[in-house]
Amino acid sequence: MTTPFPFTAVVGQDDLRLALLLNAVSPAVGGVLVRGEKGTAKSTAVRALSALMPTLDVVSGCRFSCDPGSPDPGCPDGPHEPGAFETRAARMVELPVGASEDRLVGALDIERALSEGVKAFEPGLLADAHRGILYVDEVNLLHDHLVDLLLDAAAMGASYVEREGVSVRHAARFLLVGTMNPEEGELRPQLLDRFGLTVEVAASREPDQRVEVVRRRLAYDDDPVGFAARWAEEEAAVRARIVVARELLPSVRLGDGALRQIAATCAAFEVDGMRADIVMARTATALAAWAGRTDVLAEDVRRAALLALPHRRRRNPFDAPGLDEDKLDETLEEFGGSDDDDPDPDPGPDGPGGGGGQPEPDDAPQGDGDTAARPEAGEGGQPQPSGAGEQSPARASEPFRTKVLSVPGIGEGAAGRRSRARTEHGRTTGARRPRGALTKLHLAATVQAAAPHQRARGRSGPGLVVRRDDLRQATREGREGNLVLFVVDASGSMAARQRMSAVKGAVLSLLLDAYQRRDKVGLVTFRGTAADVALPPTSSVDAAAARLETLPTGGRTPLAAGLLRAHDVLRVERLRDPARRPLVVLVTDGRATGGPEPVALAGRAARLFAADGVASVVVDCESGPVRLGLAGQLAGELGGTAVTLDELRADSIAGLVKDVQRRAA
């Protein structure tokens, strides 16, 4: 068994260590989501926590880790007789990003259930993690349906497996910890809210601290057992402190003054719902217990706010996390408790993770949370004529809800919310023989396949004699995520500030839609004499928004170059992710200038997309009383469709939602 890196040997990352320890003291806090750049000890700290968790008693032979003092009455391995139990360490179970639903929640033996009426159940990772830690690395890359199952189990403390009328339930209470790199995409806001605490981590910029990180890591790699032994005393001290804090926790008093501060803080930062108030209360209580106190102080409330609120005050995925600490201090002072709070509180004994409740000022952006995390663009000078030199970036107009643009046909790409696809989840559309393990039984088709053979199989009782060859897998239709490649005209013909502001607002709106539908996005821009890949295909939609905001305009319109560059991007991406179908969104007024025969060359480039069957839509940005209709002609060459900026709005009077590349029958 691999010796884990000692928790107390992690250099810095005080907020991360504190958040993990608070959940070890009080799992009711709701887990931790750790966000940060790669190489910042996120996974190392989480894996090290398991060695600090107190041991637990479990019923002997129970696959679901029932507590012998209060066994689960509905345990599939029960009922348990009082008596035999064993003591073991708390488990840390890792959920791989590519895990199946059966691996997470467990699986029923459908064949035995049909033929014998027996609930033969194979436990999954949720059962293994009961009364321990469930760790999800890169949780933002986990499929939506798995995240939903995971968080439902975390909220209810139980896991349910239901297949064609046969159901199994077992307890599933665990400390949920997720890590993620925001560059690879965000979690949906409603899922973000289900994590009790969130911590932002970054590598230290202090040379001395970085040297110490390297020194300790090299020492651990050379001799893991010896390195762990040198930190055994510190590890034992923290483990003992967790046990003491757990015992003290029921005695901690949360006074009315602290409750008023919690409620006022959540109201001041306009967080949705009441979960934030509850999590803050539990976190503040755990902080007091960790400090060895029985009263919650204002300092506990402040630390709880810095851990529990940053991810809950975001209004859209492009908002920066973090709290305005000046506003937080003003709120706490205004609603300062008078209960029995000590005016000069003792913060409690320092210990590993005990002094890192507050992020450094540079770690969290300042602001009241109402502005998006997009850099302010300078206003620059007056608009220049078409074909003039580069202009300063225009600010995007307010985003709006867009119409649904989808890829025609049925795909088999990654689960998402845009286009029709054959998926593991969705409405049942038919049945087929299973390829490999059976995951979704089609009961009617299975019975129909088995029924003609009952006499030949010697059926004598009421039970149906079912063989493996009779089983039928349900085929289902759901939605997939696509690769949405934005190709944006940034030339002089688009450079009027009011017009470019509207264009950027439209693209930003489409980016928000792509975020909600779990798409990958890419950004190609063209202006002057060439086209650039401003953002290679990525799941980080906020990165695309940042590139869009700083996009300069001006120069000629190399439309053909933009299309050819986009075609190259799709060709490379098709090799990397062949199942993900592309959707090209070309934002232009249709003009093409520069070089010999620019219009004819753009037409030939557009026909490459039509030949490959690539779904496309042209957002027509032409304005003014006289319209040339060039964008519509370009859409015809692409084999796609054209919409104006006004028609792109979901509340437009233009009519029904348009599927791209919808051709006349």
XYZ file of C-alpha atoms in Angstrom:
665
model
C 0.000 0.000 0.000
C 1.375 3.436 -0.960
C 2.330 5.678 1.957
C 0.388 8.952 1.594
C 2.102 12.319 1.871
C 1.569 13.583 5.462
C -1.170 16.181 5.816
C 0.862 18.255 8.230
C 3.799 18.334 5.787
C 1.808 20.264 3.167
C 3.419 23.689 2.845
C 1.078 26.686 3.041
C -2.460 26.251 1.647
C -3.889 27.207 5.042
C -7.433 27.741 3.757
C -7.466 24.349 2.080
C -6.218 22.549 5.171
C -8.635 24.397 7.424
C -11.654 23.606 5.216
C -10.767 19.911 5.126
C -10.237 19.754 8.883
C -13.551 21.483 9.585
C -15.337 18.835 7.540
C -13.457 16.136 9.418
C -14.750 17.676 12.654
C -18.309 18.147 11.339
C -19.238 16.281 8.125
C -22.589 18.115 8.255
C -20.744 21.172 6.882
C -21.287 19.612 3.488
C -17.899 18.910 1.950
C -15.300 20.988 0.143
C -14.795 22.051 -3.450
C -11.152 22.923 -4.105
C -10.567 25.170 -7.124
C -7.154 26.060 -8.412
C -4.447 25.795 -10.981
C -2.620 22.547 -11.624
C 0.235 21.567 -9.324
C -1.070 23.225 -6.140
C -1.300 20.132 -3.864
C -5.088 19.842 -4.174
C -5.111 16.061 -4.566
C -2.167 15.599 -2.196
C -3.936 17.362 0.676
C -7.212 15.509 0.132
C -5.557 12.096 0.026
C -3.510 12.961 3.108
C -6.654 13.771 5.092
C -7.749 10.115 5.146
C -4.836 9.219 7.440
C -6.119 11.733 10.020
C -9.696 10.488 10.163
C -10.521 8.672 13.428
C -11.065 4.913 13.251
C -14.628 3.594 13.260
C -16.476 0.483 14.389
C -18.409 -1.438 11.705
C -20.631 -4.500 11.792
C -18.571 -7.547 10.911
C -19.231 -8.752 7.379
C -21.434 -5.781 6.423
C -20.540 -4.482 2.962
C -22.158 -1.136 3.810
C -20.120 -0.260 6.924
C -23.083 -0.136 9.295
C -22.458 1.321 12.744
C -22.918 -1.501 15.311
C -24.363 1.028 17.743
C -27.153 2.058 15.354
C -27.222 -0.192 12.272
C -29.236 0.887 9.255
C -32.599 -0.934 9.513
C -32.845 -0.960 5.716
C -29.337 -2.268 5.063
C -29.361 -4.832 2.213
C -27.038 -7.041 4.312
C -29.302 -6.742 7.365
C -30.971 -7.129 9.685
C -27.871 -7.118 11.875
C -27.828 -8.956 15.151
C -26.089 -7.167 18.041
C -22.643 -8.484 18.711
C -19.715 -8.890 16.382
C -18.019 -5.771 15.070
C -14.595 -4.748 13.855
C -12.592 -1.537 14.005
C -10.930 -0.151 10.910
C -9.689 3.094 9.410
C -12.109 5.362 7.582
C -11.939 4.762 3.838
C -11.148 7.288 1.183
C -12.847 6.254 -2.056
C -11.946 7.924 -5.353
C -14.570 8.328 -8.061
C -12.946 8.273 -11.524
C -14.231 10.800 -14.045
C -15.065 8.012 -16.500
C -16.966 5.828 -14.016
C -20.320 4.348 -15.015
C -23.561 4.846 -13.121
C -23.473 1.214 -11.959
C -19.968 1.671 -10.589
C -21.126 4.670 -8.556
C -24.441 3.464 -7.094
C -24.109 -0.311 -7.513
C -25.916 -2.764 -9.747
C -28.745 -5.259 -9.468
C -28.511 -8.740 -10.968
C -31.502 -8.308 -13.270
C -31.490 -11.940 -14.426
C -31.808 -13.263 -10.863
C -34.333 -10.573 -9.981
C -36.624 -11.659 -12.856
C -36.187 -15.409 -12.558
C -35.811 -15.859 -8.779
C -37.220 -12.667 -7.321
C -33.945 -12.149 -5.417
C -32.485 -8.704 -4.801
C -28.906 -9.649 -5.651
C -27.075 -6.348 -5.269
C -23.432 -5.502 -5.936
C -22.510 -2.363 -3.941
C -20.918 0.622 -5.687
C -18.555 3.367 -4.649
C -21.231 5.170 -2.598
C -21.514 2.123 -0.351
C -17.718 1.894 -0.026
C -17.544 5.567 0.977
C -20.213 5.346 3.708
C -18.827 6.905 6.914
C -15.640 7.847 5.049
C -14.439 10.224 2.329
C -15.591 10.294 -1.285
C -13.086 12.149 -3.441
C -13.807 13.311 -6.990
C -10.784 14.648 -8.836
C -11.680 16.988 -11.731
C -15.305 17.032 -10.591
C -16.132 19.618 -13.259
C -15.435 16.968 -15.922
C -17.810 14.427 -14.377
C -20.930 13.690 -16.439
C -23.985 15.584 -15.262
C -26.065 12.517 -14.399
C -23.274 11.165 -12.178
C -22.912 14.506 -10.405
C -26.670 14.573 -9.799
C -26.607 11.071 -8.279
C -23.587 11.947 -6.195
C -24.989 15.142 -4.743
C -28.453 13.662 -4.161
C -26.851 10.907 -2.111
C -24.778 13.466 -0.216
C -27.900 15.506 0.565
C -30.166 12.584 1.568
C -27.560 10.396 3.223
C -28.782 7.406 1.212
C -28.418 5.867 -2.229
C -31.291 4.373 -4.215
C -30.937 1.874 -7.066
C -34.123 1.205 -9.005
C -34.472 -1.038 -12.035
C -37.822 -2.018 -13.528
C -39.696 -2.092 -10.227
C -36.884 -3.653 -8.201
C -35.273 -1.215 -5.768
C -32.492 -1.264 -3.193
C -31.676 1.448 -0.669
C -28.652 1.772 1.582
C -27.119 4.476 3.770
C -24.506 6.681 2.103
C -23.195 9.392 4.403
C -19.729 10.599 3.520
C -17.439 13.595 3.413
C -17.603 14.820 -0.184
C -14.479 16.483 -1.555
C -14.061 17.643 -5.142
C -11.106 19.260 -6.871
C -11.085 21.097 -10.183
C -9.071 23.372 -12.425
C -11.336 26.274 -13.545
C -9.432 26.462 -16.845
C -11.129 23.201 -17.845
C -14.672 24.454 -17.269
C -17.003 25.306 -14.406
C -19.606 23.391 -12.460
C -23.241 24.319 -12.959
C -24.315 26.920 -10.357
C -26.896 24.642 -8.732
C -24.252 21.937 -8.273
C -21.717 24.458 -7.024
C -24.170 25.416 -4.289
C -24.348 21.846 -2.996
C -20.745 21.945 -1.790
C -20.581 23.346 1.708
C -17.257 25.170 1.385
C -15.110 26.303 -1.509
C -11.419 27.108 -1.413
C -9.345 28.844 -4.078
C -5.740 27.648 -4.140
C -2.722 28.975 -6.004
C 0.991 28.295 -5.946
C 2.983 30.556 -3.631
C 4.997 33.345 -5.220
C 7.422 33.416 -2.278
C 10.755 31.806 -3.265
C 11.439 30.487 0.260
C 8.098 28.716 0.423
C 8.523 27.248 -3.051
C 11.966 25.967 -2.054
C 10.455 24.243 0.976
C 7.773 22.611 -1.194
C 10.408 21.169 -3.501
C 12.619 20.064 -0.600
C 9.801 18.157 1.123
C 8.553 16.584 -2.085
C 11.989 15.303 -3.032
C 12.506 13.915 0.467
C 9.144 12.120 0.284
C 9.857 10.654 -3.164
C 13.262 9.356 -1.986
C 11.868 7.623 1.132
C 8.068 7.808 1.620
C 8.042 5.653 4.766
C 10.900 7.503 6.428
C 9.453 10.904 5.516
C 6.066 9.933 6.961
C 7.732 8.698 10.146
C 9.361 12.119 10.670
C 5.916 13.711 10.631
C 4.153 11.018 12.673
C 4.088 13.081 15.879
C 2.443 16.080 14.161
C -0.042 13.762 12.435
C -0.981 12.143 15.737
C -1.505 15.558 17.335
C -3.904 16.688 14.625
C -5.748 13.348 14.721
C -6.215 13.708 18.479
C -7.382 17.289 18.055
C -10.045 16.175 15.558
C -11.329 13.624 18.077
C -11.486 16.247 20.832
C -13.252 18.742 18.551
C -15.826 16.116 17.559
C -16.583 15.424 21.210
C -16.839 19.145 21.953
C -19.031 19.969 18.948
C -22.434 19.139 20.552
C -21.615 21.531 23.408
C -20.829 24.536 21.189
C -23.403 27.322 21.589
C -24.446 29.379 18.561
C -25.878 32.530 20.123
C -28.475 34.896 18.707
C -25.807 37.515 18.030
C -23.805 35.160 15.829
C -26.980 34.017 14.066
C -27.888 37.640 13.311
C -24.440 38.211 11.848
C -24.774 35.099 9.681
C -28.198 36.088 8.379
C -27.131 39.703 7.769
C -24.006 38.599 5.887
C -25.922 36.246 3.597
C -28.482 38.965 2.924
C -25.807 41.603 2.278
C -24.132 39.439 -0.378
C -27.507 38.491 -1.899
C -26.953 34.741 -1.902
C -29.874 32.637 -3.108
C -31.842 30.383 -0.795
C -31.116 29.448 2.810
C -28.409 26.818 2.336
C -25.677 29.426 2.769
C -27.037 30.464 6.193
C -27.151 26.852 7.371
C -23.671 26.038 6.077
C -22.247 29.191 7.673
C -23.816 28.275 11.008
C -22.376 24.749 10.896
C -18.977 26.007 9.788
C -18.800 28.632 12.532
C -19.738 25.987 15.101
C -17.034 23.649 13.775
C -14.501 26.498 13.908
C -15.297 27.091 17.566
C -14.944 23.376 18.359
C -11.658 23.213 16.435
C -10.382 26.151 18.522
C -11.438 24.392 21.735
C -14.255 26.821 22.585
C -17.937 26.334 23.360
C -19.056 29.767 22.098
C -19.155 30.989 18.501
C -17.402 34.348 18.103
C -17.496 37.025 15.429
C -14.153 35.794 14.103
C -15.699 32.361 13.532
C -18.527 33.940 11.557
C -16.045 35.907 9.444
C -13.988 32.844 8.609
C -17.134 30.858 7.865
C -18.279 33.548 5.414
C -14.943 33.498 3.566
C -15.236 29.737 3.124
C -18.974 29.292 2.524
C -20.073 32.326 0.474
C -17.667 33.068 -2.418
C -19.105 30.433 -4.750
C -22.690 31.275 -3.807
C -22.637 34.955 -4.742
C -21.776 34.348 -8.415
C -24.616 35.418 -10.693
C -23.230 33.817 -13.851
C -20.214 31.666 -14.752
C -18.186 34.730 -15.803
C -18.325 36.345 -12.359
C -15.125 36.087 -10.331
C -15.326 34.198 -7.041
C -14.402 35.946 -3.823
C -15.887 38.378 -1.324
C -15.400 42.074 -0.716
C -13.782 41.807 2.712
C -14.381 45.488 3.536
C -18.102 44.980 2.974
C -17.976 41.801 5.056
C -16.294 43.607 7.966
C -18.810 46.469 7.795
C -21.725 44.016 7.922
C -20.283 42.094 10.844
C -19.606 45.316 12.742
C -23.087 46.695 12.075
C -24.770 43.506 13.294
C -22.198 42.696 15.970
C -23.635 40.442 18.624
C -24.151 41.545 22.168
C -24.926 38.081 23.507
C -22.039 36.924 25.569
C -19.401 37.552 22.939
C -15.969 38.234 24.322
C -14.855 41.677 23.034
C -11.277 40.441 22.884
C -11.677 36.828 21.764
C -8.964 34.261 22.025
C -8.804 32.669 18.582
C -7.875 29.349 20.140
C -4.727 27.289 19.882
C -2.838 27.414 16.650
C -2.321 24.155 14.876
C -1.991 22.711 11.431
C -4.595 24.482 9.321
C -5.769 26.522 12.279
C -4.466 29.902 11.226
C -5.424 29.980 7.581
C -9.066 31.025 7.593
C -8.589 34.273 5.692
C -7.328 34.419 2.129
C -4.619 36.931 1.359
C -5.918 40.188 -0.141
C -4.526 39.301 -3.574
C -6.257 35.910 -3.608
C -9.800 37.213 -3.922
C -10.941 39.912 -6.336
C -12.518 42.928 -4.724
C -16.025 44.000 -5.579
C -19.590 43.609 -4.425
C -20.275 40.569 -6.572
C -22.631 42.301 -8.977
C -20.161 42.796 -11.797
C -18.903 40.158 -14.162
C -15.248 39.234 -14.206
C -14.591 40.761 -17.583
C -11.885 43.420 -17.932
C -13.131 46.913 -18.532
C -12.405 47.988 -22.080
C -11.230 51.515 -22.745
C -13.525 53.731 -24.747
C -10.780 54.798 -27.186
C -11.291 57.416 -29.848
C -13.983 58.032 -32.370
C -14.936 55.185 -34.724
C -12.758 55.065 -37.809
C -13.872 54.373 -41.339
C -14.014 50.813 -42.657
C -10.555 49.487 -43.424
C -8.830 51.786 -40.934
C -6.254 50.608 -38.420
C -6.859 48.834 -35.138
C -9.307 50.341 -32.657
C -9.528 49.836 -28.935
C -11.898 47.036 -27.872
C -15.589 47.828 -27.505
C -17.434 46.715 -24.396
C -20.011 43.944 -24.843
C -23.662 44.857 -24.439
C -25.821 43.062 -21.877
C -26.267 39.338 -22.645
C -29.709 37.925 -23.359
C -31.382 34.510 -23.594
C -30.825 33.078 -27.050
C -32.776 30.690 -29.201
C -31.668 27.078 -29.251
C -29.261 26.315 -32.096
C -28.786 22.575 -32.521
C -27.058 20.104 -34.802
C -29.487 18.042 -36.911
C -29.641 14.264 -36.768
C -28.786 12.013 -33.837
C -25.281 11.879 -32.435
C -23.421 9.801 -29.861
C -21.231 12.462 -28.251
C -20.617 13.455 -24.661
C -23.695 13.987 -22.508
C -24.973 17.556 -22.640
C -28.063 19.629 -23.368
C -27.954 20.788 -26.955
C -28.550 18.256 -29.746
C -30.352 14.923 -29.961
C -28.167 11.903 -29.227
C -28.219 8.259 -28.215
C -27.325 8.313 -24.527
C -27.539 6.233 -21.352
C -30.213 8.587 -20.025
C -33.331 9.973 -21.632
C -36.543 8.612 -23.088
C -36.635 4.968 -24.175
C -36.901 4.596 -27.955
C -36.300 0.875 -28.507
C -34.344 -2.219 -27.506
C -31.302 -4.181 -28.648
C -29.129 -7.036 -27.495
C -26.646 -5.806 -24.874
C -23.049 -5.221 -25.873
C -21.116 -6.130 -22.772
C -22.706 -5.598 -19.339
C -26.434 -4.881 -19.232
C -27.064 -1.411 -17.826
C -30.631 -0.434 -18.785
C -33.083 -3.334 -19.054
C -35.982 -3.124 -21.504
C -38.443 -5.272 -19.554
C -41.125 -5.693 -22.211
C -38.606 -6.689 -24.881
C -36.916 -9.130 -22.473
C -40.214 -10.818 -21.583
C -41.166 -10.952 -25.251
C -37.842 -12.632 -26.103
C -38.147 -15.199 -23.283
C -41.867 -16.048 -23.585
C -41.723 -18.386 -26.651
C -39.179 -20.665 -24.959
C -40.873 -21.350 -21.614
C -42.194 -24.853 -22.487
C -38.861 -25.914 -24.015
C -37.065 -24.746 -20.885
C -39.309 -26.855 -18.676
C -41.099 -24.068 -16.868
C -43.334 -25.531 -14.171
C -43.899 -22.704 -11.713
C -45.091 -19.112 -11.867
C -41.597 -17.696 -12.373
C -40.348 -16.742 -15.820
C -37.338 -18.779 -17.004
C -34.941 -16.134 -18.291
C -31.615 -16.788 -19.999
C -28.826 -14.392 -20.749
C -29.722 -14.375 -24.444
C -33.227 -13.083 -23.598
C -32.034 -9.858 -21.973
C -32.537 -6.690 -23.988
C -30.818 -3.368 -23.496
C -33.018 -0.274 -23.682
C -31.911 2.282 -26.275
C -32.485 5.822 -25.111
C -32.448 9.236 -26.642
C -31.227 12.268 -24.752
C -29.062 15.292 -25.453
C -25.382 15.732 -26.190
C -22.916 18.572 -25.858
C -21.337 19.889 -29.036
C -18.236 21.755 -30.080
C -19.457 25.291 -30.742
C -16.819 27.076 -32.812
C -17.311 30.837 -33.010
C -15.833 32.507 -36.092
C -16.019 36.267 -35.476
C -15.446 39.034 -38.030
C -13.373 41.746 -36.299
C -12.615 43.806 -39.399
C -13.204 47.462 -40.060
C -16.641 46.829 -41.561
C -17.768 45.654 -38.096
C -15.906 48.305 -36.152
C -18.605 50.865 -35.370
C -18.537 50.867 -31.558
C -22.275 50.538 -31.032
C -22.454 47.767 -33.590
C -19.465 45.813 -32.262
C -20.849 46.147 -28.752
C -24.068 44.473 -29.914
C -22.099 41.762 -31.717
C -20.021 41.004 -28.634
C -23.166 40.946 -26.527
C -24.701 38.398 -28.892
C -21.615 36.168 -28.823
C -21.445 36.470 -25.029
C -25.092 35.384 -24.893
C -24.296 32.365 -27.039
C -21.347 31.571 -24.765
C -23.643 31.600 -21.738
C -25.972 29.259 -23.601
C -23.006 26.987 -24.428
C -22.021 26.941 -20.733
C -25.500 25.869 -19.689
C -25.638 23.167 -22.374
C -22.223 21.704 -21.441
C -20.550 22.420 -24.778
C -16.923 22.840 -25.671
C -16.215 26.176 -27.313
C -13.538 27.644 -29.543
C -12.970 31.138 -30.945
C -11.499 32.092 -34.333
C -11.244 35.762 -35.303
C -10.283 37.359 -38.612
C -9.239 40.896 -39.485
C -6.531 42.682 -41.468
C -4.751 40.058 -43.560
C -5.129 36.863 -41.516
C -7.200 34.794 -39.090
C -6.187 33.767 -35.573
C -7.289 31.016 -33.218
C -8.047 33.243 -30.248
C -9.038 30.208 -28.160
C -8.520 26.518 -29.066
C -11.528 24.281 -28.281
C -11.957 24.095 -24.516
C -14.557 23.508 -21.825
C -13.622 26.802 -20.163
C -16.335 29.092 -21.475
C -15.232 31.967 -19.262
C -11.845 31.922 -21.021
C -13.667 32.485 -24.311
C -15.580 35.383 -22.756
C -12.337 36.993 -21.604
C -10.782 36.698 -25.088
C -13.922 38.134 -26.651
C -13.914 41.182 -24.376
C -10.384 42.194 -25.357
C -10.910 41.546 -29.065
C -9.611 44.542 -31.127
C -11.225 45.551 -34.433
C -10.169 47.227 -37.659
C -8.586 46.471 -41.012
C -9.766 44.506 -44.031
C -12.068 41.480 -44.027
C -10.208 38.227 -44.856
C -13.370 36.113 -44.711
C -11.839 33.172 -46.594
C -8.884 33.073 -44.197
C -11.266 32.925 -41.222
C -13.241 30.056 -42.736
C -10.141 28.092 -43.697
C -8.655 28.499 -40.215
C -11.943 27.311 -38.677
C -11.936 24.313 -41.028
C -8.417 23.401 -39.840
C -9.494 23.679 -36.193
C -12.387 21.289 -36.809
C -10.153 18.830 -38.662
C -7.726 18.610 -35.728
C -10.504 18.447 -33.143
C -12.220 15.640 -35.078
C -9.115 13.513 -34.519
C -9.061 14.320 -30.792
C -12.767 13.909 -30.067
C -14.484 12.195 -33.021
C -17.819 11.632 -31.243
C -18.408 15.326 -30.494
C -20.266 16.938 -33.387
C -19.372 20.537 -34.303
C -21.582 23.582 -34.710
C -20.001 26.578 -36.449
C -21.379 30.010 -35.537
C -20.113 32.586 -38.024
C -20.643 36.182 -36.864
C -20.248 38.562 -39.830
C -21.968 40.991 -42.166
C -20.895 38.811 -45.102
C -18.450 41.262 -46.661
C -15.085 39.999 -47.953
C -12.192 42.275 -48.932
C -8.470 41.970 -49.550
C -6.605 39.839 -52.052
C -7.750 38.683 -55.495
C -11.398 37.620 -55.837
C -12.103 37.647 -52.075
C -15.827 36.867 -52.467
C -15.266 33.846 -54.742
C -12.508 32.550 -52.469
C -14.794 32.873 -49.409
C -17.497 30.940 -51.274
C -15.133 28.084 -52.039
C -13.994 27.974 -48.405
C -17.615 27.905 -47.228
C -18.425 24.951 -49.492
C -15.789 22.890 -47.646
C -18.050 22.952 -44.580
C -21.067 21.924 -46.649
C -19.104 19.037 -48.183
C -18.152 17.771 -44.710
C -21.724 18.060 -43.456
C -20.772 20.524 -40.717
C -23.753 22.219 -39.085
C -23.500 25.995 -39.262
C -25.381 29.192 -38.619
C -24.518 32.700 -39.767
C -25.366 35.551 -37.403
C -26.052 38.396 -39.831
C -24.621 41.623 -38.399
C -25.453 43.830 -41.381
C -27.128 47.073 -40.368
C -28.498 50.194 -42.005
C -31.432 50.929 -44.326
C -29.771 49.292 -47.348
C -28.967 45.587 -46.933
C -26.934 43.572 -49.430
C -27.926 40.160 -48.079
C -24.347 38.874 -48.233
C -24.645 36.910 -44.969
C -27.655 35.026 -46.300
C -25.752 34.096 -49.466
C -22.836 32.907 -47.341
C -25.189 30.758 -45.252
C -26.366 29.114 -48.470
C -22.776 28.312 -49.452
C -22.203 26.808 -45.984
C -25.348 24.712 -46.236
C -26.599 26.339 -43.054
C -29.023 29.052 -42.055
C -28.829 32.770 -41.256
C -30.327 34.694 -38.366
C -30.151 38.380 -37.576
C -29.102 39.707 -34.187
C -32.748 40.409 -33.371
C -33.876 36.929 -34.421
C -31.247 35.387 -32.166
C -33.165 36.468 -29.069
C -35.392 33.806 -27.517
C -38.172 36.362 -27.056
C -37.977 37.558 -30.650
C -41.181 37.690 -32.699
C -39.324 36.023 -35.581
C -41.022 32.685 -34.881
C -40.069 29.200 -33.878
C -36.678 27.935 -32.721
C -34.451 27.219 -35.715
C -32.388 24.082 -36.093
C -29.262 24.894 -38.023
C -28.666 23.324 -41.397
C -32.388 22.650 -41.762
C -32.860 22.117 -45.474
C -36.088 22.147 -47.350
C -37.430 18.638 -47.886
